[in-house]
Coordinates of C-alpha atoms in Angstrom, one line a residue:
M741 CA 58.2 69.5 64.8
I742 CA 61.2 71.5 66.2
P743 CA 60.9 71.4 69.9
K744 CA 60.2 74.8 71.5
T745 CA 63.5 74.4 73.7
T746 CA 65.4 73.7 70.6
L747 CA 64.3 76.5 68.7
A748 CA 65.5 79.0 71.8
L749 CA 68.9 77.3 71.9
L750 CA 69.4 77.9 68.3
F751 CA 68.1 81.1 68.1
A752 CA 70.2 82.2 71.0
A753 CA 73.4 80.7 69.3
L754 CA 72.7 82.3 65.8
A755 CA 72.5 85.9 67.9
A756 CA 75.8 85.3 69.1
A757 CA 77.5 84.0 66.1
G758 CA 79.4 85.7 63.4
P759 CA 78.6 89.4 61.9
I760 CA 75.4 91.0 63.2
Q761 CA 73.0 90.9 59.9
R762 CA 69.8 92.6 59.2
R763 CA 67.1 90.9 60.6
E764 CA 63.0 91.3 60.4
V765 CA 62.5 90.3 64.0
A766 CA 64.1 90.2 67.4
S767 CA 62.6 86.7 68.2
L768 CA 60.2 84.1 67.1
N769 CA 57.0 82.9 68.4
P770 CA 57.7 79.1 69.3
D771 CA 54.4 78.1 69.3
A772 CA 53.7 79.7 65.5
T773 CA 56.7 78.6 64.6
A774 CA 56.2 75.0 65.8
E775 CA 53.4 74.7 64.0
A776 CA 54.1 76.6 61.1
Q777 CA 57.4 74.2 60.4
K778 CA 56.7 70.8 60.8
R779 CA 59.5 68.1 59.9
D780 CA 58.1 65.4 57.8
D781 CA 59.2 62.4 59.0
T782 CA 57.3 60.3 56.6
A783 CA 59.4 62.2 53.3
T784 CA 61.7 60.4 50.7
R785 CA 65.1 62.7 51.2
A786 CA 67.6 62.2 48.3
F787 CA 70.0 64.3 50.3
S788 CA 70.0 65.5 54.1
N789 CA 71.7 68.2 56.0
V790 CA 73.9 68.9 52.9
Q791 CA 75.5 71.9 51.9
I792 CA 74.3 73.9 48.6
K793 CA 76.8 75.5 47.0
T794 CA 77.1 78.5 44.3
S795 CA 79.0 78.3 41.5
D796 CA 81.9 80.1 43.1
G797 CA 81.8 77.8 46.0
K798 CA 79.7 79.8 48.5
C799 CA 77.2 78.0 50.0
L800 CA 72.8 78.9 50.6
S801 CA 71.9 79.9 54.3
V802 CA 69.2 80.8 56.3
D803 CA 68.8 83.4 59.4
P804 CA 65.8 82.2 60.9
L805 CA 65.4 85.9 62.4
S806 CA 65.6 87.6 58.9
G807 CA 61.7 87.2 58.2
D808 CA 58.5 87.1 60.1
F809 CA 57.8 85.7 63.8
R810 CA 56.8 82.3 62.2
A811 CA 60.5 81.8 60.3
N812 CA 58.4 82.8 57.2
L813 CA 59.4 85.1 54.3
T814 CA 63.3 84.2 55.3
P815 CA 65.7 85.6 52.4
I816 CA 68.1 82.6 51.0
Q817 CA 71.3 84.3 51.8
I818 CA 75.2 83.4 50.5
T819 CA 77.4 83.2 52.7
D820 CA 81.0 81.5 53.2
C821 CA 80.8 78.0 53.9
G822 CA 81.0 77.2 57.4
S823 CA 80.8 80.6 58.5
A824 CA 77.2 80.7 59.3
Q825 CA 74.4 78.4 60.9
G826 CA 71.6 77.5 58.7
Q827 CA 73.7 76.1 55.9
G828 CA 72.1 72.5 55.9
W829 CA 69.4 71.5 53.0
D830 CA 67.6 68.5 52.4
V831 CA 66.5 67.5 49.1
I832 CA 62.8 65.6 49.2
T833 CA 61.3 63.8 46.2
A834 CA 58.1 62.5 48.0
G835 CA 56.2 63.2 51.1
V836 CA 53.5 65.1 52.9
H837 CA 54.3 68.3 50.8
N838 CA 55.2 66.9 47.7
D839 CA 53.3 63.9 45.8
Q840 CA 54.7 64.9 42.3
K841 CA 56.9 62.4 40.6
G842 CA 60.1 63.8 39.3
Q843 CA 60.0 67.1 41.5
A844 CA 61.9 67.9 45.0
L845 CA 61.1 70.3 47.6
I846 CA 64.5 71.9 49.0
V847 CA 64.2 72.1 52.5
S848 CA 66.1 74.1 55.2
T849 CA 67.3 71.4 57.9
L850 CA 67.4 74.3 60.5
T851 CA 64.1 75.8 60.3
Q852 CA 62.1 73.2 58.0
A853 CA 60.9 75.9 55.8
C854 CA 60.7 75.5 52.1
F855 CA 62.4 77.5 48.9
N856 CA 59.6 79.3 47.3
F857 CA 59.3 81.5 44.5
D858 CA 56.4 84.3 44.5
P859 CA 56.2 86.5 41.6
R860 CA 53.7 88.5 43.3
R861 CA 56.1 90.0 45.5
A862 CA 58.1 92.9 44.6
A863 CA 61.4 92.1 42.4
G864 CA 64.1 91.5 44.3
N865 CA 61.8 89.7 47.3
Q866 CA 60.3 86.8 45.1
V867 CA 62.7 84.1 46.4
L868 CA 62.1 83.0 49.9
L869 CA 61.7 80.6 52.4
F870 CA 58.1 79.6 53.4
S871 CA 56.6 76.8 55.2
C872 CA 56.4 73.9 53.4
G873 CA 52.8 73.4 51.8
G874 CA 52.3 77.1 50.8
R875 CA 50.4 78.0 54.1
A876 CA 51.8 80.5 56.3
D877 CA 50.2 78.3 59.4
G878 CA 51.6 74.8 58.2
G879 CA 48.4 73.9 57.1
G880 CA 49.1 73.3 53.5
Q881 CA 49.5 70.4 51.3
V882 CA 51.2 70.9 48.2
T883 CA 52.1 74.0 46.0
N884 CA 54.3 74.3 42.4
S885 CA 56.0 77.3 44.0
Q886 CA 57.9 75.2 45.8
L887 CA 58.5 72.1 43.8
F888 CA 61.5 72.0 41.4
A889 CA 62.3 69.6 38.7
F890 CA 64.6 67.0 40.1
T891 CA 66.3 63.6 37.8
G892 CA 68.8 62.8 40.2
G893 CA 72.9 63.9 40.9
A894 CA 74.4 66.7 43.0
G895 CA 74.9 68.9 40.1
P896 CA 75.7 71.1 39.1
L897 CA 72.0 72.0 38.1
S898 CA 69.5 75.1 37.9
L899 CA 66.4 75.5 40.5
T900 CA 63.6 76.2 38.2
P901 CA 60.0 76.7 40.0
G902 CA 56.9 74.7 39.2
N903 CA 54.9 77.6 38.9
D904 CA 56.8 79.3 36.1
P905 CA 59.0 77.2 34.1
T906 CA 60.6 80.3 32.4
K907 CA 62.3 81.5 35.7
C908 CA 65.7 80.0 37.4
F909 CA 67.4 80.5 41.0
A910 CA 69.9 82.6 40.6
A911 CA 73.0 83.6 43.1
K912 CA 72.8 87.7 43.0
G913 CA 75.0 89.5 45.5
N914 CA 74.7 88.0 48.7
V915 CA 71.1 86.5 48.2
V916 CA 69.4 84.2 45.8
D917 CA 66.9 85.8 43.4
I918 CA 65.1 84.9 40.3
A919 CA 66.3 85.4 36.6
D920 CA 65.1 84.3 33.3
C921 CA 66.3 81.0 32.7
N922 CA 69.9 81.0 31.0
D923 CA 71.8 77.5 30.9
N924 CA 75.2 79.3 30.4
D925 CA 74.5 81.8 33.4
A926 CA 77.1 80.3 35.9
S927 CA 75.0 82.2 38.6
Q928 CA 72.2 79.8 37.9
K929 CA 74.0 76.5 38.7
F930 CA 74.1 75.1 42.0
T931 CA 75.7 72.0 43.7
F932 CA 74.2 70.1 46.8
G933 CA 77.8 69.2 48.1
D934 CA 79.7 68.1 51.7
A935 CA 77.2 67.6 54.8
A936 CA 76.4 70.8 56.9
A937 CA 78.0 71.3 60.1
G938 CA 75.1 71.1 62.7
G939 CA 71.7 70.7 61.6
S940 CA 68.6 71.2 63.1
D941 CA 69.1 68.8 66.4
N942 CA 64.9 68.2 66.0
G943 CA 65.6 64.4 65.1
N944 CA 67.0 64.3 61.7
N945 CA 69.3 61.7 61.9
N946 CA 69.0 60.9 58.0
D947 CA 72.5 59.8 56.8
N948 CA 73.6 62.1 53.8
N949 CA 73.6 59.6 50.8
D950 CA 73.4 60.6 46.8
N951 CA 70.6 57.9 46.3
N952 CA 67.9 59.6 44.0
D953 CA 64.6 58.2 45.3
T954 CA 62.2 59.8 43.3
S955 CA 59.3 57.6 44.3
S956 CA 56.3 59.5 45.3
S957 CA 53.0 59.0 46.6
S958 CA 50.1 59.2 44.2
A959 CA 49.3 62.3 42.7
T960 CA 45.7 62.6 44.0
A961 CA 45.5 66.4 44.2
A962 CA 46.8 68.8 41.9
A963 CA 49.3 71.3 43.2
S964 CA 48.2 74.7 43.9
S965 CA 49.3 77.0 40.9
V966 CA 49.2 80.3 43.4
P967 CA 51.5 80.4 46.3
A968 CA 49.9 80.9 49.6
A969 CA 48.9 84.0 51.1
T970 CA 51.4 84.6 53.6
Q971 CA 50.9 86.2 57.0
A972 CA 51.9 89.8 57.3
P973 CA 50.9 93.1 58.9
A974 CA 47.4 95.3 58.2
T975 CA 45.6 98.6 58.1
S976 CA 43.1 99.7 61.3
A977 CA 39.6 100.5 60.0
A978 CA 39.8 103.0 62.3
A979 CA 42.2 104.9 60.7
A980 CA 40.4 104.4 57.2
P981 CA 38.6 107.4 55.8
S982 CA 34.2 106.6 55.6
A983 CA 33.0 106.2 52.2
T984 CA 30.0 108.3 51.1
P985 CA 27.5 105.8 49.5
K986 CA 27.0 106.0 45.8
S987 CA 23.6 103.8 46.1
A988 CA 21.6 102.2 48.9
A989 CA 20.6 98.8 49.2
A990 CA 17.2 97.6 50.0
A991 CA 16.0 98.4 53.4
A992 CA 15.4 95.4 55.9
T993 CA 14.8 94.8 59.4
S994 CA 16.3 92.4 61.4
S995 CA 13.5 89.8 61.6
A996 CA 13.2 89.7 57.8
G997 CA 14.0 86.6 55.9
N998 CA 11.9 83.8 55.1
G999 CA 14.3 80.8 53.7
S1000 CA 13.4 77.0 53.9
Q1001 CA 16.4 76.6 56.7
T1002 CA 15.7 76.9 60.4
T1003 CA 18.8 77.5 62.0
A1004 CA 17.9 79.7 65.1
A1005 CA 20.1 83.0 64.7
A1006 CA 22.6 83.7 67.6
S1007 CA 23.0 86.9 69.1
Q1008 CA 26.6 88.4 69.3
P1009 CA 27.7 91.1 71.4
A1010 CA 28.3 94.4 69.4
V1011 CA 31.3 95.3 68.1
T1012 CA 31.0 99.2 66.7
A1013 CA 34.7 99.5 66.7
N1014 CA 38.0 97.8 65.5
P1015 CA 40.9 97.7 68.0
T1016 CA 43.6 100.2 67.4
T1017 CA 45.4 99.0 70.8
P1018 CA 47.0 95.5 71.4
V1019 CA 44.5 92.9 72.7
P1020 CA 44.4 89.1 72.8
V1021 CA 43.5 87.6 69.7
S1022 CA 42.6 83.9 68.7
G1023 CA 45.0 82.9 66.0
A1024 CA 48.6 83.2 65.5
G1025 CA 50.7 85.7 67.2
G1026 CA 48.4 86.0 70.2
T1027 CA 48.3 89.7 70.3
L1028 CA 46.8 92.1 67.9
N1029 CA 49.6 94.4 66.3
P1030 CA 48.2 97.4 65.7
T1031 CA 50.7 98.5 63.2
A1032 CA 50.6 95.3 61.1
V1033 CA 47.4 95.7 60.9
A1034 CA 47.4 99.0 59.6
E1035 CA 49.7 97.5 56.5
A1036 CA 47.8 94.9 55.7
Q1037 CA 44.2 95.8 56.1
K1038 CA 44.3 99.4 53.7
F1039 CA 41.5 101.3 52.9
D1040 CA 41.1 101.6 49.0
A1041 CA 40.1 104.9 48.9
S1042 CA 39.9 104.7 44.8
A1043 CA 37.8 101.8 44.9
V1044 CA 33.8 101.6 43.0
R1045 CA 31.6 100.8 45.3
P1046 CA 28.2 99.8 44.1
L1047 CA 26.6 99.2 47.0
E1048 CA 27.9 100.3 50.9
S1049 CA 27.7 99.1 54.4
V1050 CA 25.1 96.8 54.0
N1051 CA 24.4 93.4 55.5
I1052 CA 24.6 90.0 53.9
R1053 CA 21.7 88.0 54.8
A1054 CA 21.5 84.1 54.5
A1055 CA 18.0 82.4 53.8
D1056 CA 17.3 81.4 57.1
G1057 CA 17.4 85.1 58.3
R1058 CA 21.0 85.3 59.8
C1059 CA 23.8 88.1 58.7
F1060 CA 27.2 87.4 58.0
F1061 CA 29.4 89.1 60.9
I1062 CA 33.1 89.4 62.0
D1063 CA 34.9 89.6 65.3
P1064 CA 38.3 91.1 64.8
T1065 CA 39.8 89.3 67.6
A1066 CA 39.2 86.0 66.2
G1067 CA 42.0 85.9 63.7
D1068 CA 45.4 86.2 63.5
F1069 CA 47.5 89.4 64.9
R1070 CA 47.1 91.0 61.5
E1071 CA 43.1 90.5 61.4
N1072 CA 43.8 88.0 58.9
L1073 CA 42.0 84.3 58.8
I1074 CA 38.8 85.4 60.6
P1075 CA 36.0 83.2 60.0
V1076 CA 32.7 84.8 58.9
G1077 CA 30.1 83.9 61.4
L1078 CA 26.2 84.3 61.2
A1079 CA 24.3 85.7 63.9
E1080 CA 21.0 87.9 64.3
C1081 CA 21.2 90.5 62.0
S1082 CA 21.3 94.4 63.4
E1083 CA 23.0 97.3 62.1
D1084 CA 26.8 96.8 64.1
A1085 CA 29.6 97.8 62.2
S1086 CA 30.7 93.9 62.3
Q1087 CA 28.1 93.1 60.3
K1088 CA 28.3 95.8 57.5
F1089 CA 30.2 95.0 54.0
D1090 CA 31.1 97.0 50.9
I1091 CA 30.7 95.5 47.3
V1092 CA 33.9 96.7 45.2
T1093 CA 33.6 96.1 41.6
K1094 CA 36.8 98.1 40.6
G1095 CA 39.8 99.3 42.7
V1096 CA 43.4 98.6 43.8
H1097 CA 42.5 94.5 44.3
N1098 CA 40.3 94.5 41.4
D1099 CA 41.5 94.9 38.1
G1100 CA 37.7 94.6 36.7
Q1101 CA 38.3 92.2 34.5
A1102 CA 36.3 89.6 35.2
G1103 CA 32.9 91.7 36.0
E1104 CA 33.0 90.5 39.1
A1105 CA 33.1 91.9 42.8
L1106 CA 35.1 91.7 46.3
I1107 CA 33.2 91.8 49.5
V1108 CA 34.8 93.8 52.0
S1109 CA 34.5 94.1 56.0
V1110 CA 33.4 97.8 57.0
L1111 CA 34.9 97.2 60.0
T1112 CA 37.9 95.9 59.2
N1113 CA 38.9 95.9 55.1
G1114 CA 39.8 92.5 55.0
C1115 CA 38.0 90.7 52.1
L1116 CA 35.8 87.7 52.1
N1117 CA 38.3 84.9 50.6
F1118 CA 37.7 81.2 50.0
D1119 CA 40.5 78.5 50.3
G1120 CA 40.0 75.3 49.5
R1121 CA 43.3 74.4 50.8
R1122 CA 42.2 74.7 54.4
A1123 CA 40.0 72.3 56.2
A1124 CA 37.0 71.6 55.3
N1125 CA 34.8 73.8 58.0
D1126 CA 37.7 76.7 57.9
Q1127 CA 37.8 77.4 54.0
V1128 CA 35.9 80.8 54.2
I1129 CA 37.7 83.5 56.1
L1130 CA 38.1 87.4 56.1
F1131 CA 41.7 88.1 54.7
S1132 CA 43.9 90.9 53.4
C1133 CA 42.3 92.1 50.2
G1134 CA 45.0 91.1 47.0
G1135 CA 45.2 87.6 49.0
R1136 CA 48.7 88.8 50.8
A1137 CA 48.7 88.9 54.4
D1138 CA 51.0 91.8 54.5
G1139 CA 48.5 93.8 52.3
D1140 CA 51.0 93.8 49.5
G1141 CA 48.6 91.8 46.7
Q1142 CA 47.0 92.5 43.8
T1143 CA 43.7 90.7 42.7
A1144 CA 43.0 87.5 43.8
T1145 CA 40.4 84.9 42.2
S1146 CA 39.9 83.7 45.5
Q1147 CA 38.3 87.1 46.8
L1148 CA 36.0 87.8 43.6
F1149 CA 32.2 87.0 43.2
P1150 CA 29.8 87.1 40.4
F1151 CA 27.9 90.7 41.0
E1152 CA 25.1 92.0 38.8
A1153 CA 24.9 95.9 39.0
G1154 CA 21.8 96.4 40.4
S1155 CA 20.4 93.3 42.0
D1156 CA 19.8 92.8 45.8
T1157 CA 20.8 89.1 45.8
I1158 CA 24.1 87.5 45.5
L1159 CA 25.6 83.9 44.8
L1160 CA 28.6 83.9 46.4
T1161 CA 30.7 81.5 44.0
P1162 CA 34.3 82.6 44.0
N1163 CA 36.4 83.0 40.8
S1164 CA 39.0 80.2 42.1
A1165 CA 36.5 77.5 42.3
D1166 CA 35.2 77.8 38.5
K1167 CA 31.7 78.2 39.7
Q1168 CA 31.6 74.7 40.9
T1169 CA 31.8 75.7 44.6
C1170 CA 29.6 78.1 46.6
L1171 CA 29.3 79.8 50.1
I1172 CA 26.5 78.4 52.2
A1173 CA 25.1 79.3 55.9
G1174 CA 26.9 76.4 58.2
A1175 CA 25.5 75.8 61.9
D1176 CA 27.9 79.2 63.2
R1177 CA 30.1 80.3 60.3
V1178 CA 29.7 80.6 56.6
E1179 CA 31.1 77.5 54.8
A1180 CA 31.6 76.2 51.4
A1181 CA 29.9 73.3 49.3
Q1182 CA 29.3 72.4 45.5
C1183 CA 27.2 74.9 43.6
S1184 CA 23.3 73.1 43.9
G1185 CA 21.2 75.9 42.5
Q1186 CA 19.1 75.8 45.3
K1187 CA 18.0 78.8 46.8
D1188 CA 19.8 78.8 50.1
Q1189 CA 22.6 79.5 48.2
T1190 CA 21.8 82.6 47.2
F1191 CA 22.2 85.6 49.8
E1192 CA 20.5 89.0 50.3
L1193 CA 22.2 92.1 50.3
V1194 CA 20.0 94.4 52.6
E1195 CA 20.6 97.4 54.7
V1196 CA 19.6 97.0 58.3
L1197 CA 18.6 99.9 60.4

């Protein structure tokens, strides 16, 4: 992990050195960065703190302030060798975030973030550095968007991401971009070269070497085929136009429910409005950023909503509820709680069968919070008790996603019940009512895994 004091010194040096370049943030959040960008001291490194050169002799580099507050989403820049900080790279053939033999991670020695290819992003902004493992908070394991075929040697070699073997990294102007692979294209060739000046100053004392140790840990978990969602800006539900119900759900009172579970319904403070000013939040960033929220959590006025403003009630009589301050600064990563059913806006959801973030191809539905505009989301890569969360619809933390299978659930028109089994889990995983929040478990076919869609008045 990069020490906070080291981060401060490094970024002060970066601000003072070299020509002024465009930056996305004025400073990093030391706590969030230290959590997201951990150095893997167990890793096998074929190269440590070396330059990566383009075919015309320039060096790849990173400016930690060119991305977000965690040093994620930073472009891979191309600069004259020795002219900038951040030109050191590690090539990792086995470790916490690489369990695939014959594959390598390419990691910034300065920031500890990994080369990442995300085809869901806008063209020209698909090649970036991102927290190794694919989770913006550093909690990811292995993702093939960060793995590159590597058989040893310094190159010249092509960098082909594991999530699209037809694409290669390519030097384009002053950044690295993506292109269709062409072995005759010199812009797609890179060489691991000389020792880089400086380094991360974070305890990385490995000697530079050319030993290609491709031994890896057992491949017990398949690499994710989808890059993890990245934390970015959101939209205020307060600014969203109100929707006119197309059909009403069955009316119910909060005392209804005769499920077999006996968990007592917890009461929760009424949450009637989405915050529109900076307030403390439980997750990353520490303070709600209304501008970021407005970007990430946009209301889809074009969506088809067969049900609007309904409560989702478990077999034990409790209802889903959302606390907009329980997630990060964009209202992402919000746990889905359970409480005594009420008419509070925090318990209201729309069922969306088609729209910007649901292409309608699978005949399934999004479950969207009326309060925040975030979508019910299942992420099996997260800790077992933290896999069911509210996240920006489309699966991109900045709101730029399209359709994410982790947010699609089977829905039968006219039905007032729903089995919440995410498309991404191939009908093997179902959402369940846990002790105080919604969790995930293996589908059992039992009634306690079926939820009611009701309107609590």
